[in-house]
XYZ file of C-alpha atoms in Angstrom:
687
model
C -48.203 27.329 120.536
C -50.662 27.101 117.576
C -53.917 27.313 119.277
C -56.019 23.864 119.120
C -52.858 21.380 118.291
C -51.012 19.304 120.470
C -47.368 20.078 120.847
C -45.096 17.585 122.042
C -41.796 19.494 123.912
C -38.526 18.954 122.382
C -37.516 17.024 125.970
C -39.711 14.487 125.295
C -39.237 14.405 121.858
C -35.501 13.669 122.658
C -36.537 11.307 125.641
C -38.509 9.727 123.436
C -35.734 9.482 121.052
C -33.315 7.950 123.325
C -35.355 5.503 124.374
C -36.166 3.641 121.057
C -33.548 2.193 119.205
C -32.986 3.535 115.513
C -34.993 2.022 112.677
C -32.302 0.277 110.358
C -32.973 -1.095 106.921
C -31.696 -2.204 103.452
C -29.790 -4.814 102.238
C -26.760 -2.613 101.555
C -23.289 -3.937 103.530
C -22.472 0.135 103.766
C -21.940 0.531 107.529
C -23.363 3.643 108.669
C -23.486 4.767 112.660
C -24.294 2.160 115.462
C -27.452 0.745 114.727
C -27.663 2.319 111.149
C -27.328 0.616 107.848
C -26.961 2.340 104.418
C -28.741 1.809 101.392
C -26.580 3.485 98.530
C -24.190 1.336 97.079
C -21.446 3.835 96.240
C -20.362 7.305 97.476
C -19.343 8.227 93.792
C -23.104 7.431 92.140
C -25.423 10.125 91.897
C -28.819 8.466 93.738
C -31.775 9.632 92.110
C -34.122 8.200 95.000
C -34.165 5.753 97.662
C -37.095 3.802 98.488
C -35.254 3.604 102.259
C -33.215 6.214 103.937
C -30.955 3.703 106.436
C -28.324 6.465 107.882
C -27.094 9.619 107.892
C -25.076 9.044 104.759
C -28.236 8.141 102.799
C -30.410 11.513 104.252
C -27.104 13.825 103.154
C -26.783 12.692 99.809
C -30.315 13.009 98.842
C -31.097 16.537 100.893
C -30.613 20.316 100.161
C -31.150 23.035 101.877
C -35.156 23.712 102.275
C -36.711 26.292 100.125
C -38.147 28.462 102.873
C -34.713 29.083 104.803
C -36.598 30.968 108.102
C -35.643 28.040 110.372
C -31.680 28.064 109.645
C -29.263 24.841 110.083
C -31.740 22.842 108.478
C -31.233 19.926 105.666
C -34.240 18.737 103.674
C -35.501 15.603 101.677
C -38.710 15.734 99.650
C -40.975 12.772 100.085
C -43.405 11.264 97.608
C -46.174 8.701 98.723
C -47.570 6.887 95.399
C -51.292 6.065 96.456
C -51.754 4.452 92.810
C -49.316 2.112 93.675
C -50.037 0.725 97.004
C -48.765 3.727 98.825
C -45.054 3.190 97.630
C -42.742 5.798 99.148
C -39.916 7.429 97.894
C -37.091 10.199 98.884
C -35.727 11.940 96.074
C -32.608 13.514 95.340
C -33.703 17.079 96.191
C -30.696 18.667 94.730
C -31.324 16.691 91.449
C -34.833 17.276 91.685
C -35.305 20.445 93.492
C -39.403 20.368 92.809
C -41.822 17.018 93.810
C -42.933 17.478 90.158
C -39.824 17.109 88.461
C -39.296 13.869 90.397
C -42.610 12.388 89.965
C -42.908 13.122 85.902
C -39.015 11.499 85.316
C -39.667 8.476 87.614
C -43.574 8.078 88.380
C -45.422 9.133 84.992
C -46.850 5.899 82.877
C -49.951 4.827 80.687
C -53.676 5.568 82.137
C -54.123 6.191 85.333
C -50.244 6.422 86.298
C -49.838 9.692 83.701
C -48.409 12.411 85.588
C -49.983 15.882 84.057
C -48.377 19.022 83.146
C -47.315 20.828 86.198
C -50.501 23.578 86.534
C -52.608 20.653 86.619
C -50.492 18.855 88.964
C -50.407 21.374 91.407
C -53.912 21.848 91.536
C -54.921 18.240 91.895
C -52.135 16.610 93.990
C -52.180 19.962 96.441
C -55.519 20.804 96.683
C -57.648 17.849 95.860
C -58.864 14.570 98.379
C -58.814 12.003 95.457
C -55.310 13.153 94.555
C -52.490 10.335 93.371
C -49.372 11.375 95.672
C -49.312 12.873 98.911
C -46.350 15.236 99.134
C -44.050 16.481 101.604
C -40.305 16.896 102.880
C -38.209 15.512 105.952
C -36.393 18.159 107.509
C -33.513 18.202 109.897
C -32.890 20.911 112.014
C -29.816 20.704 113.261
C -30.374 23.590 116.674
C -32.488 21.713 118.030
C -31.770 18.131 116.756
C -35.395 17.405 115.434
C -36.532 14.946 112.596
C -39.816 16.830 111.049
C -41.964 15.458 108.583
C -43.523 19.079 106.764
C -46.282 19.333 104.174
C -46.367 22.702 102.343
C -48.267 25.206 104.141
C -50.945 25.465 101.450
C -51.743 21.728 101.067
C -54.785 20.946 102.181
C -53.885 17.059 102.940
C -56.516 15.457 105.562
C -55.195 13.965 108.703
C -55.702 10.373 107.314
C -52.909 11.365 104.286
C -50.751 13.001 107.035
C -50.422 10.119 108.874
C -49.837 7.337 106.271
C -47.203 9.582 105.191
C -46.068 9.698 108.398
C -46.057 5.827 109.111
C -44.302 5.312 106.162
C -41.435 7.731 106.637
C -41.143 6.668 110.244
C -40.961 2.855 109.218
C -38.236 3.513 106.246
C -35.644 5.312 107.299
C -33.101 5.277 110.300
C -34.584 8.078 111.891
C -37.841 6.951 112.216
C -38.016 6.707 116.079
C -37.217 10.883 116.383
C -39.743 11.574 113.845
C -42.518 14.596 114.102
C -44.770 16.515 112.518
C -44.528 20.152 112.092
C -47.488 21.841 110.768
C -45.914 24.687 108.511
C -49.290 26.995 108.664
C -52.117 27.893 110.604
C -54.217 25.517 108.222
C -51.960 22.644 108.403
C -51.711 22.772 112.214
C -55.777 22.434 112.203
C -55.085 18.886 110.498
C -52.436 18.476 112.741
C -54.528 18.775 115.831
C -56.668 15.421 114.128
C -53.772 13.265 113.920
C -53.750 9.954 116.173
C -52.218 10.504 119.474
C -48.955 8.452 118.357
C -47.556 10.986 116.347
C -45.614 13.875 117.875
C -46.483 17.022 116.656
C -43.827 20.028 117.115
C -44.611 23.776 116.383
C -42.458 26.438 115.155
C -42.244 27.760 118.788
C -40.092 24.656 119.526
C -38.016 24.806 117.190
C -37.542 28.690 117.307
C -36.624 27.841 120.905
C -34.070 25.180 119.930
C -32.082 27.219 117.674
C -29.169 29.668 118.781
C -28.022 31.222 115.786
C -30.219 33.648 113.327
C -28.114 34.146 110.351
C -29.593 37.708 108.936
C -27.284 39.435 106.443
C -24.720 37.064 105.492
C -20.747 37.684 104.383
C -17.182 37.907 105.841
C -16.207 41.127 107.392
C -12.635 42.024 109.647
C -13.165 44.556 112.363
C -12.007 44.960 116.438
C -14.730 43.071 118.369
C -15.990 45.522 120.920
C -19.008 44.528 123.287
C -21.455 47.681 124.246
C -25.283 47.230 125.879
C -27.931 48.728 123.390
C -28.733 51.125 125.817
C -25.518 52.516 125.856
C -24.758 52.969 122.386
C -25.595 56.921 122.636
C -23.000 57.684 124.871
C -20.484 55.273 122.689
C -18.747 56.178 119.754
C -18.319 52.843 116.928
C -16.144 52.956 114.182
C -16.678 51.831 110.724
C -13.430 49.137 111.799
C -15.836 47.795 114.752
C -17.328 44.380 114.804
C -20.139 44.898 117.418
C -21.514 42.450 120.118
C -24.991 43.807 121.440
C -27.622 42.231 124.128
C -30.032 43.257 121.807
C -31.132 44.517 118.675
C -30.960 48.745 118.634
C -33.260 51.098 116.672
C -30.417 52.515 114.883
C -26.723 52.145 114.516
C -23.878 54.124 112.962
C -21.363 52.019 110.327
C -19.722 49.494 111.689
C -18.339 46.013 110.248
C -20.751 43.516 111.599
C -23.297 42.555 114.348
C -24.088 40.149 116.511
C -27.074 40.605 118.784
C -27.684 38.275 121.578
C -31.449 38.708 121.284
C -32.881 37.548 117.377
C -34.036 39.992 115.565
C -36.743 40.773 112.760
C -35.176 40.357 109.233
C -37.131 43.264 108.762
C -35.441 45.906 111.529
C -33.446 48.772 111.010
C -30.248 47.218 111.765
C -30.730 44.176 109.314
C -31.505 46.792 106.398
C -28.677 48.656 107.518
C -26.583 45.521 107.235
C -27.973 44.520 104.122
C -27.358 47.930 102.403
C -24.028 47.923 103.259
C -23.260 44.363 102.644
C -21.698 43.667 106.475
C -22.591 41.056 108.231
C -25.325 40.766 111.069
C -26.408 37.932 112.985
C -28.555 36.794 116.030
C -26.858 34.488 118.485
C -28.022 33.481 121.744
C -26.087 33.987 124.912
C -23.363 36.178 122.769
C -22.540 38.417 125.208
C -21.031 35.762 127.716
C -19.968 33.257 125.189
C -16.534 32.304 126.078
C -14.967 32.226 122.220
C -16.235 35.230 121.643
C -14.820 37.042 125.068
C -11.832 35.506 124.485
C -11.346 37.822 121.426
C -12.546 40.944 123.168
C -11.077 44.019 121.840
C -9.111 42.183 119.115
C -8.918 42.340 115.210
C -11.295 39.412 114.368
C -12.660 38.132 110.818
C -16.612 37.076 111.485
C -18.091 35.097 109.036
C -21.858 34.456 108.878
C -23.440 31.898 106.825
C -26.751 30.180 105.793
C -26.172 27.259 108.710
C -23.002 28.299 110.631
C -20.736 31.201 111.987
C -17.164 31.491 112.917
C -14.749 33.996 113.925
C -10.942 33.914 114.026
C -8.285 36.520 114.959
C -6.244 38.306 112.537
C -3.683 40.396 111.933
C -3.008 44.362 111.445
C -1.962 43.678 107.872
C -4.641 41.410 107.144
C -7.333 43.827 108.440
C -5.605 46.921 107.039
C -5.991 44.978 103.739
C -9.593 44.015 104.235
C -10.729 47.477 104.763
C -9.099 49.038 101.648
C -10.550 46.150 99.273
C -13.747 46.703 100.550
C -14.456 50.116 100.545
C -17.869 51.278 99.873
C -18.309 52.596 95.729
C -18.999 56.189 96.606
C -22.692 57.065 96.218
C -23.455 60.460 94.140
C -26.897 61.878 94.948
C -28.993 63.406 92.100
C -28.707 67.192 92.082
C -31.689 69.202 93.436
C -34.213 70.804 91.458
C -35.061 73.886 93.361
C -36.579 75.638 90.417
C -39.922 73.953 91.915
C -41.989 75.716 94.944
C -45.520 74.365 94.062
C -47.110 72.734 97.848
C -48.254 69.634 95.615
C -51.029 67.260 96.194
C -49.487 63.894 96.410
C -50.783 62.448 93.282
C -49.423 65.006 91.229
C -45.542 64.564 92.551
C -44.908 61.355 90.199
C -47.432 61.642 87.241
C -47.601 58.572 84.974
C -44.693 57.972 82.594
C -44.671 59.568 79.417
C -44.425 58.203 76.296
C -40.747 56.774 76.096
C -40.237 57.136 80.082
C -40.261 54.095 82.282
C -41.823 54.473 85.841
C -37.891 54.229 87.157
C -37.383 57.859 84.999
C -40.739 59.162 86.867
C -39.607 58.305 90.089
C -35.973 59.829 89.342
C -37.074 63.123 88.265
C -39.662 63.193 91.300
C -37.128 62.390 93.954
C -34.917 65.674 92.624
C -37.549 68.006 93.827
C -39.591 66.283 96.450
C -37.533 63.481 97.593
C -37.798 59.420 97.928
C -40.021 58.722 100.157
C -42.655 61.280 98.723
C -41.856 60.261 95.104
C -42.695 56.795 96.375
C -45.926 57.812 98.279
C -47.297 59.385 94.713
C -46.937 56.267 93.230
C -48.734 54.430 95.621
C -51.404 57.233 95.734
C -51.753 56.538 91.769
C -52.932 53.050 92.661
C -56.525 51.977 92.301
C -58.477 51.617 95.726
C -54.967 51.925 97.435
C -55.905 52.665 101.094
C -53.740 55.806 102.191
C -54.112 59.197 103.990
C -54.581 62.400 102.436
C -51.142 64.110 101.771
C -49.033 66.762 100.069
C -45.759 67.407 99.767
C -43.592 70.783 100.490
C -40.672 70.512 97.997
C -36.871 70.717 98.906
C -36.918 74.462 98.006
C -38.200 75.228 101.393
C -35.592 73.220 103.236
C -32.507 75.227 100.715
C -34.211 78.614 101.626
C -34.486 77.843 105.511
C -30.524 76.859 105.482
C -29.404 79.808 102.983
C -31.612 82.439 105.150
C -29.995 81.324 108.237
C -26.403 80.944 107.297
C -26.197 77.107 108.047
C -24.447 76.295 104.696
C -21.645 78.452 105.844
C -21.517 76.802 109.182
C -21.710 73.240 107.552
C -18.639 74.122 105.468
C -16.681 75.452 108.513
C -17.427 71.764 110.129
C -16.264 69.735 107.299
C -13.296 72.081 106.954
C -12.309 71.215 110.648
C -9.745 68.597 111.110
C -10.357 67.725 114.778
C -14.622 67.963 113.595
C -13.442 64.729 110.951
C -10.942 62.618 112.850
C -12.895 62.739 116.616
C -16.555 61.564 116.981
C -17.143 63.552 120.368
C -16.172 66.656 118.811
C -18.647 66.017 115.639
C -21.401 64.961 117.716
C -21.258 68.095 120.040
C -20.717 70.559 116.814
C -23.630 68.314 115.029
C -25.803 68.923 117.957
C -24.953 72.602 118.392
C -25.910 72.814 114.591
C -29.163 71.385 115.120
C -29.914 73.247 117.993
C -29.781 76.550 116.234
C -31.729 74.993 113.496
C -34.574 74.267 115.888
C -35.198 77.902 116.862
C -34.013 79.435 113.518
C -36.634 81.343 111.730
C -38.861 80.906 109.044
C -39.734 82.725 106.009
C -42.928 84.552 106.303
C -44.074 83.944 102.974
C -43.782 80.171 103.312
C -45.844 79.952 106.413
C -48.299 81.959 104.950
C -48.561 79.900 101.740
C -48.412 76.594 104.187
C -51.446 78.182 106.590
C -53.409 78.118 103.731
C -53.211 75.063 102.488
C -53.531 73.371 106.055
C -56.616 75.734 106.512
C -57.907 74.889 103.315
C -57.910 71.421 103.000
C -56.871 69.747 106.552
C -58.926 71.739 108.838
C -58.577 71.033 112.429
C -56.481 68.054 112.402
C -52.623 67.640 113.838
C -50.603 67.288 110.851
C -47.416 64.962 110.528
C -44.544 65.936 108.503
C -41.886 63.641 107.141
C -38.994 63.181 105.835
C -38.470 62.743 101.953
C -34.539 63.603 100.910
C -32.442 62.502 98.506
C -30.752 60.409 100.245
C -33.124 57.669 101.633
C -35.904 55.161 100.375
C -33.559 54.991 97.319
C -32.604 51.908 95.196
C -29.150 50.840 96.799
C -29.240 53.401 99.391
C -32.322 53.341 101.249
C -30.469 54.664 104.728
C -33.125 53.502 106.873
C -33.604 55.329 110.151
C -31.826 57.928 109.216
C -33.605 61.209 109.569
C -36.354 61.601 111.865
C -40.407 62.866 111.337
C -42.449 65.286 113.632
C -45.723 66.345 114.262
C -47.141 69.922 114.949
C -51.032 71.148 115.214
C -51.742 74.238 113.614
C -53.841 75.211 116.436
C -50.588 76.075 118.169
C -48.513 77.734 114.861
C -45.125 77.298 116.855
C -46.065 73.619 117.255
C -45.524 73.507 113.101
C -42.661 75.467 113.054
C -41.201 73.513 115.894
C -42.135 70.316 114.019
C -40.234 71.379 110.282
C -37.518 72.651 112.065
C -36.862 69.439 113.946
C -37.280 67.230 110.837
C -34.963 69.998 108.969
C -32.457 69.356 111.594
C -32.552 65.359 111.956
C -30.548 65.678 108.605
C -27.440 66.545 110.531
C -27.488 63.572 113.784
C -24.517 62.097 114.208
C -25.168 58.874 112.707
C -26.678 59.962 109.721
C -24.038 62.302 109.089
C -21.455 59.321 109.347
C -23.565 56.838 107.203
C -23.067 59.490 104.563
C -19.098 60.194 105.082
C -19.228 56.364 104.887
C -20.572 56.391 101.514
C -18.093 58.809 99.862
C -21.753 61.427 99.950
C -20.934 65.009 99.516
C -22.822 66.331 102.690
C -23.517 69.538 100.468
C -25.517 68.226 97.985
C -28.280 66.899 100.787
C -32.016 68.275 100.391
C -34.669 67.657 102.728
C -38.630 67.777 101.045
C -41.464 66.843 103.394
C -44.456 64.651 103.202
C -47.219 65.746 105.086
C -50.608 64.373 106.303
C -53.018 63.939 108.858
C -51.141 62.483 111.960
C -53.077 59.484 113.620
C -51.733 59.141 117.079
C -53.252 56.136 118.225
C -53.334 53.283 115.761
C -54.704 49.877 116.691
C -51.929 48.014 114.902
C -48.657 49.267 113.098
C -46.326 46.742 111.299
C -44.056 46.263 108.235
C -43.983 43.891 105.476
C -42.028 42.859 102.451
C -43.888 42.029 99.154
C -42.017 38.697 98.276
C -40.648 35.755 100.611
C -37.290 36.722 101.764
C -36.556 33.738 103.440
C -37.114 32.046 99.716
C -35.068 33.820 96.748
C -35.502 31.396 94.585
C -39.010 31.920 94.058
C -40.480 28.617 94.815
C -42.708 29.228 97.566
C -43.736 33.072 97.137
C -44.982 34.812 99.958
C -45.644 38.280 101.532
C -43.450 38.519 105.065
C -44.846 40.269 107.623
C -44.074 41.514 110.828
C -47.117 43.492 113.231
C -47.408 44.536 116.433
C -51.059 45.474 118.446
C -51.139 49.252 119.556
C -48.668 51.918 117.927
C -46.323 52.675 121.087
C -44.093 49.788 120.275
C -41.854 49.836 117.675
C -42.656 46.751 115.472
C -38.877 46.881 113.732
C -37.061 47.284 117.290
C -39.505 46.236 120.171
C -38.256 46.691 123.747
C -36.461 43.609 125.604
C -39.085 40.775 125.724
C -41.342 41.688 123.651
C -42.537 39.650 120.504
C -44.271 40.618 117.314
C -46.550 38.492 114.827
C -44.302 37.937 112.445
C -45.555 35.449 109.341
C -45.539 34.814 106.008
C -48.717 35.165 103.829
C -48.898 32.849 100.956
C -51.106 35.237 98.874
C -50.746 33.399 95.835
C -51.710 30.061 96.485
C -55.773 29.293 96.342
C -55.942 28.557 100.320
C -53.797 31.563 101.008
C -52.640 29.753 103.998
C -50.472 32.001 106.852
C -47.394 30.649 108.470
C -46.684 32.663 111.870
C -42.954 32.645 112.493
C -43.563 34.438 116.249
C -46.052 35.427 118.121
C -46.887 38.757 119.592
C -46.397 38.853 123.195
C -49.081 42.125 123.653
C -52.049 40.027 123.028
C -53.999 37.449 125.055
C -52.604 33.709 124.135
C -54.165 32.173 121.084
C -54.981 35.358 119.406
C -53.652 37.271 116.710
C -52.802 41.058 116.102
C -54.917 40.943 112.724
C -57.964 39.092 111.910
C -58.069 36.690 108.738
C -60.095 39.519 107.222
C -57.247 42.157 107.974
C -54.674 40.034 106.541
C -56.712 39.629 103.234
C -57.265 43.365 103.061
C -53.194 43.611 103.795
C -52.550 41.085 101.111
C -54.387 42.473 98.926
C -52.333 46.146 99.116
C -49.208 44.008 99.001
C -50.082 42.539 95.783
C -51.076 45.276 94.157
C -47.611 47.364 95.239
C -45.332 44.617 94.135
C -46.812 44.813 90.783
C -47.203 48.450 90.163
C -43.591 48.762 91.288
C -42.054 46.001 89.676
C -41.379 48.083 86.029
C -38.987 50.614 88.313
C -37.080 47.788 90.065
C -38.286 44.177 89.432
C -38.036 41.555 86.386
C -39.877 44.512 84.414
C -36.909 46.659 84.618
C -34.382 44.507 83.755
C -33.754 42.711 87.562
C -33.403 39.060 86.962
C -33.455 38.026 90.419
C -35.579 38.505 93.297
C -37.222 41.643 93.721
C -39.384 43.054 96.881
C -40.980 46.464 98.050
C -40.617 47.199 101.637
C -43.846 48.622 103.059
C -45.257 49.898 106.118
C -48.473 49.900 107.214
C -51.169 50.225 109.916
C -54.509 49.801 111.316
C -56.600 53.018 112.713
C -59.990 53.393 113.429
C -59.757 56.954 113.728
C -61.952 57.917 110.752
C -64.825 55.404 111.930
C -64.311 54.884 115.935
C -66.853 52.794 115.428
C -66.221 50.495 113.620
C -63.320 47.855 113.084
C -59.938 49.647 111.949
C -59.181 50.469 108.653
C -55.841 49.755 106.645
C -53.544 52.493 105.900
C -50.157 52.485 103.894
C -47.572 54.655 104.960
C -44.398 54.553 102.455
C -43.233 51.792 100.291
C -39.340 51.382 99.224
C -37.132 48.939 97.175
C -36.163 46.738 99.434
C -32.357 46.104 99.974
C -30.552 43.203 99.459
C -31.994 39.629 98.202
C -33.780 38.294 101.248
C -33.301 37.848 104.584
C -30.206 36.212 104.530
C -28.709 38.035 102.036
C -25.066 38.010 101.497
C -22.449 40.483 99.691
C -21.926 40.027 96.127
């Protein structure tokens, strides 16, 4: 719940709605549902606005999907209260006029005080000044919890009196008036909502989420065999790329499957969802999925799963339909960039991806750096060159030393033999066992003595007495179009025990040959012999105060109407923020950094901090926003509109707050990595 906000439960709203008659209005003879009288004269006319909404058909004729799709299954109609005209109320056609300005400038602009100024001035006065002409909002019907909610923009500074006036006008001019509640869309709006008169019900985002049973994440259609699996059993069960899997919760990792349904809702930044978006396969949350009769009736059968923005469906299909679908949806083979094995320098990270030369783009510079130092390091180097970017000092070990390790120990020959083994390729249990044997051999193999001496000298000179993190940086991760989230494992080693450092390096190298990672590459037609792993190395902070992930654009609004940063953050460093344990929730919020009052809209709250508190302070959120804004702008020439991408663009950023550098002071922000975010938002469909 929002701290200090009066909350009316959904049950109370439902009882209130049942006890009161629906408001009827208008003079049209078009019938609606019982007790409703429609206002529209004809079903064929394109109604630009109504002064009253008398029935469901009126509402549907004006409605569009809201710009913010963070709560699915919603239809919304924008409303305008004209205070210069005795509080005249307008329900605008929100498909014809997707923003308030388009409507008021077309219909409500006149001479003198009635003149509607240009857009920039309008946005300043009508959302932020107390003497504004218009009070602007929207009525949204949330289908899952069946709630009618009046909302204002998260950044709107309308007073409680303005909100109350708008609420009563909408309530008196609509068939749903008796069911209407006010929904605060940000923390600052919630403060004003607490000042509303007692007879205006307020419903929280938490309550809306509690009434929703379907969560669309990666949209699309797929055909596969429906399987039910507990997430905890995935390590012992082999899934096929021809399976659609129903899970009790979202795992941190999963092999290639055709579609995913999880009983617990996910964060859009989970590895499972990032993988699904990259694979262009449907992924959805569905409460009670493991026990739903319509799914259980199809267990073990070939089905077609469709995940849409507001609904989902499943139906049984024939073997012929399945075979045709699989043939038509084979992924385009991915060819990895060739490795540069001529580079053997241990470089400070700033030097890995230098600023582009004349005639070279940032994208070109990143691609070149990937050849010797891998995707993670190439992007980290760009981050390190952004002025005042809060980051850890780091250096890079090129792929040259991975190739040396594999060559000197004969591992390339072992891999060739595995790839040529028919049983290895067809039996996942055999493949799993033989890859495990390969990894075990790698974990105990000798490391070149000259390389050890070079590394030891670097650590003693620049990182004396520090435990170090050896992070994977391959030519098959963190790339535009193939991020391979969670494919590889990083490890920590303490130079005080040199064998501990060698163990960390060998374990990290060996993670290139995990079963899921191998199968992911196979699915995309990648030649396994082209894989190379560099290492990004920096001081390890074992006990950060907060860890999180963020997207530098609003994944719930790919149209760009309400740009925001989307953040998932959790207290402490023990809980995986992108795949929390059952029953554990993160702080999940939208930060409207570009708006004057920079509001924050919380979608979920962390279960690991006291009720009423948040993981990050307002100051820390702002500090993070400054960094995310700089990252978004810096990488835009490589991946955004400046690179020829005319659509939605974002970077996927990992960060933490840690007090290791100053234990007596507040935790410091550190950006851990940035990579191109796959897809076009949290509910992205297949192209």
